[in-house]
Amino acid sequence: MKPTLPILGIIALSSFISSCDSKNNSVKERDTPKESVSYDSKTSQKITKIISELLSLKQDQIKPDHAIIGDLGADSLDAVELIMWIEEDFNISIADADAEKLVTVGDLIRYVERKTKKSKSA
């Protein structure tokens, strides 16, 4: 059973707040190395299109290093709606603990690519 929308919104917002540098309101760099994002992959193009439609942005305005909440102007409810849209379009389930870690567009692309690879190999 999925948590209610307000709980997910609070989770997304608290995740973003904890990822921000309070001195200059920018997203902190993570200590863990990131896999490169193939921005031309079908997955990244589909995710970019979803974000574009959800947030009324042009697709070329959306870059892998952009924070979904912050750089792209999404709020916590937008983030929850984005996760639900991604789950439906890619036929995957995103755990709340995982959703908290998906701060940037690149994080989301990498996560979905890993999840869809696992589903295909299972």
Tab-separated table of C-alpha atoms in Angstrom:
chain	number	residue	atom	x	y	z
A	1	MET	CA	0.000	0.000	0.000
A	2	LYS	CA	1.390	3.384	-1.000
A	3	PRO	CA	1.500	6.229	1.519
A	4	THR	CA	-0.916	9.069	1.081
A	5	LEU	CA	0.031	12.052	-1.059
A	6	PRO	CA	0.772	14.428	1.861
A	7	ILE	CA	3.258	11.983	3.391
A	8	LEU	CA	5.074	11.584	0.082
A	9	GLY	CA	5.147	15.365	-0.331
A	10	ILE	CA	6.714	15.787	3.079
A	11	ILE	CA	9.291	13.092	2.284
A	12	ALA	CA	10.224	14.763	-1.010
A	13	LEU	CA	10.460	18.200	0.591
A	14	SER	CA	12.547	17.009	3.529
A	15	SER	CA	14.868	15.192	1.122
A	16	PHE	CA	15.428	18.360	-0.863
A	17	ILE	CA	15.946	20.477	2.229
A	18	SER	CA	18.560	18.059	3.552
A	19	SER	CA	20.385	18.162	0.210
A	20	CYS	CA	20.695	21.949	0.233
A	21	ASP	CA	23.553	24.035	1.516
A	22	SER	CA	21.864	26.431	3.932
A	23	LYS	CA	24.489	29.153	3.398
A	24	ASN	CA	23.847	29.697	-0.293
A	25	ASN	CA	20.673	27.679	-0.971
A	26	SER	CA	22.367	25.506	-3.565
A	27	VAL	CA	22.289	21.753	-3.873
A	28	LYS	CA	25.304	20.132	-2.200
A	29	GLU	CA	27.618	17.976	-4.246
A	30	ARG	CA	27.345	14.346	-3.295
A	31	ASP	CA	30.360	12.409	-2.098
A	32	THR	CA	29.548	9.334	-4.164
A	33	PRO	CA	30.709	9.184	-7.779
A	34	LYS	CA	27.883	9.148	-10.292
A	35	GLU	CA	27.518	7.006	-13.349
A	36	SER	CA	27.406	9.014	-16.523
A	37	VAL	CA	23.986	9.749	-17.947
A	38	SER	CA	23.294	8.940	-21.565
A	39	TYR	CA	21.137	11.954	-22.271
A	40	ASP	CA	20.289	10.600	-25.721
A	41	SER	CA	18.845	7.342	-24.408
A	42	LYS	CA	15.140	6.642	-24.843
A	43	THR	CA	14.761	6.632	-21.070
A	44	SER	CA	16.304	10.073	-20.617
A	45	GLN	CA	14.307	11.511	-23.505
A	46	LYS	CA	11.073	10.127	-22.068
A	47	ILE	CA	11.876	11.429	-18.572
A	48	THR	CA	12.797	14.835	-19.985
A	49	LYS	CA	9.492	14.928	-21.871
A	50	ILE	CA	7.554	14.025	-18.716
A	51	ILE	CA	9.330	16.726	-16.686
A	52	SER	CA	8.778	19.206	-19.509
A	53	GLU	CA	5.039	18.522	-19.584
A	54	LEU	CA	4.658	18.451	-15.806
A	55	LEU	CA	6.540	21.698	-15.185
A	56	SER	CA	5.688	23.494	-18.459
A	57	LEU	CA	9.344	23.783	-19.481
A	58	LYS	CA	11.063	23.403	-22.836
A	59	GLN	CA	12.942	20.112	-23.049
A	60	ASP	CA	16.234	21.872	-23.818
A	61	GLN	CA	15.970	23.691	-20.469
A	62	ILE	CA	16.255	20.388	-18.588
A	63	LYS	CA	19.786	19.125	-17.867
A	64	PRO	CA	20.951	16.051	-15.892
A	65	ASP	CA	22.587	18.142	-13.162
A	66	HIS	CA	19.463	20.223	-12.496
A	67	ALA	CA	17.777	19.669	-9.140
A	68	ILE	CA	14.140	18.785	-9.751
A	69	ILE	CA	13.060	20.843	-6.755
A	70	GLY	CA	14.982	24.080	-6.978
A	71	ASP	CA	16.623	24.417	-10.371
A	72	LEU	CA	13.536	23.386	-12.344
A	73	GLY	CA	11.025	25.147	-10.111
A	74	ALA	CA	9.180	22.034	-8.947
A	75	ASP	CA	7.627	21.944	-5.511
A	76	SER	CA	7.169	18.875	-3.327
A	77	LEU	CA	3.791	18.036	-4.854
A	78	ASP	CA	5.275	18.275	-8.358
A	79	ALA	CA	7.993	15.850	-7.230
A	80	VAL	CA	5.394	13.385	-5.958
A	81	GLU	CA	3.407	13.682	-9.186
A	82	LEU	CA	6.607	13.161	-11.190
A	83	ILE	CA	7.427	9.966	-9.269
A	84	MET	CA	3.895	8.641	-9.798
A	85	TRP	CA	4.029	9.513	-13.515
A	86	ILE	CA	7.426	7.788	-13.890
A	87	GLU	CA	6.141	4.697	-12.065
A	88	GLU	CA	3.171	4.486	-14.405
A	89	ASP	CA	5.001	5.202	-17.672
A	90	PHE	CA	7.918	2.867	-16.967
A	91	ASN	CA	5.846	0.247	-15.115
A	92	ILE	CA	8.161	0.318	-12.097
A	93	SER	CA	7.737	0.922	-8.396
A	94	ILE	CA	9.887	3.533	-6.667
A	95	ALA	CA	10.284	3.007	-2.931
A	96	ASP	CA	9.916	6.083	-0.733
A	97	ALA	CA	13.488	5.636	0.531
A	98	ASP	CA	14.717	5.650	-3.080
A	99	ALA	CA	12.544	8.633	-4.044
A	100	GLU	CA	14.198	10.669	-1.281
A	101	LYS	CA	17.574	10.208	-3.007
A	102	LEU	CA	16.415	11.313	-6.464
A	103	VAL	CA	17.422	14.961	-6.292
A	104	THR	CA	18.590	15.686	-9.841
A	105	VAL	CA	17.269	14.778	-13.274
A	106	GLY	CA	20.373	12.627	-13.737
A	107	ASP	CA	19.648	10.762	-10.489
A	108	LEU	CA	16.172	9.970	-11.797
A	109	ILE	CA	17.430	8.848	-15.218
A	110	ARG	CA	20.085	6.558	-13.704
A	111	TYR	CA	17.588	5.084	-11.259
A	112	VAL	CA	14.967	4.357	-13.927
A	113	GLU	CA	17.577	2.864	-16.267
A	114	ARG	CA	18.746	0.503	-13.490
A	115	LYS	CA	15.177	-0.454	-12.527
A	116	THR	CA	14.107	-1.122	-16.114
A	117	LYS	CA	17.243	-3.217	-16.769
A	118	LYS	CA	16.434	-5.326	-13.694
A	119	SER	CA	12.827	-5.825	-14.862
A	120	LYS	CA	13.947	-6.938	-18.322
A	121	SER	CA	16.496	-9.401	-16.946
A	122	ALA	CA	14.066	-10.870	-14.384
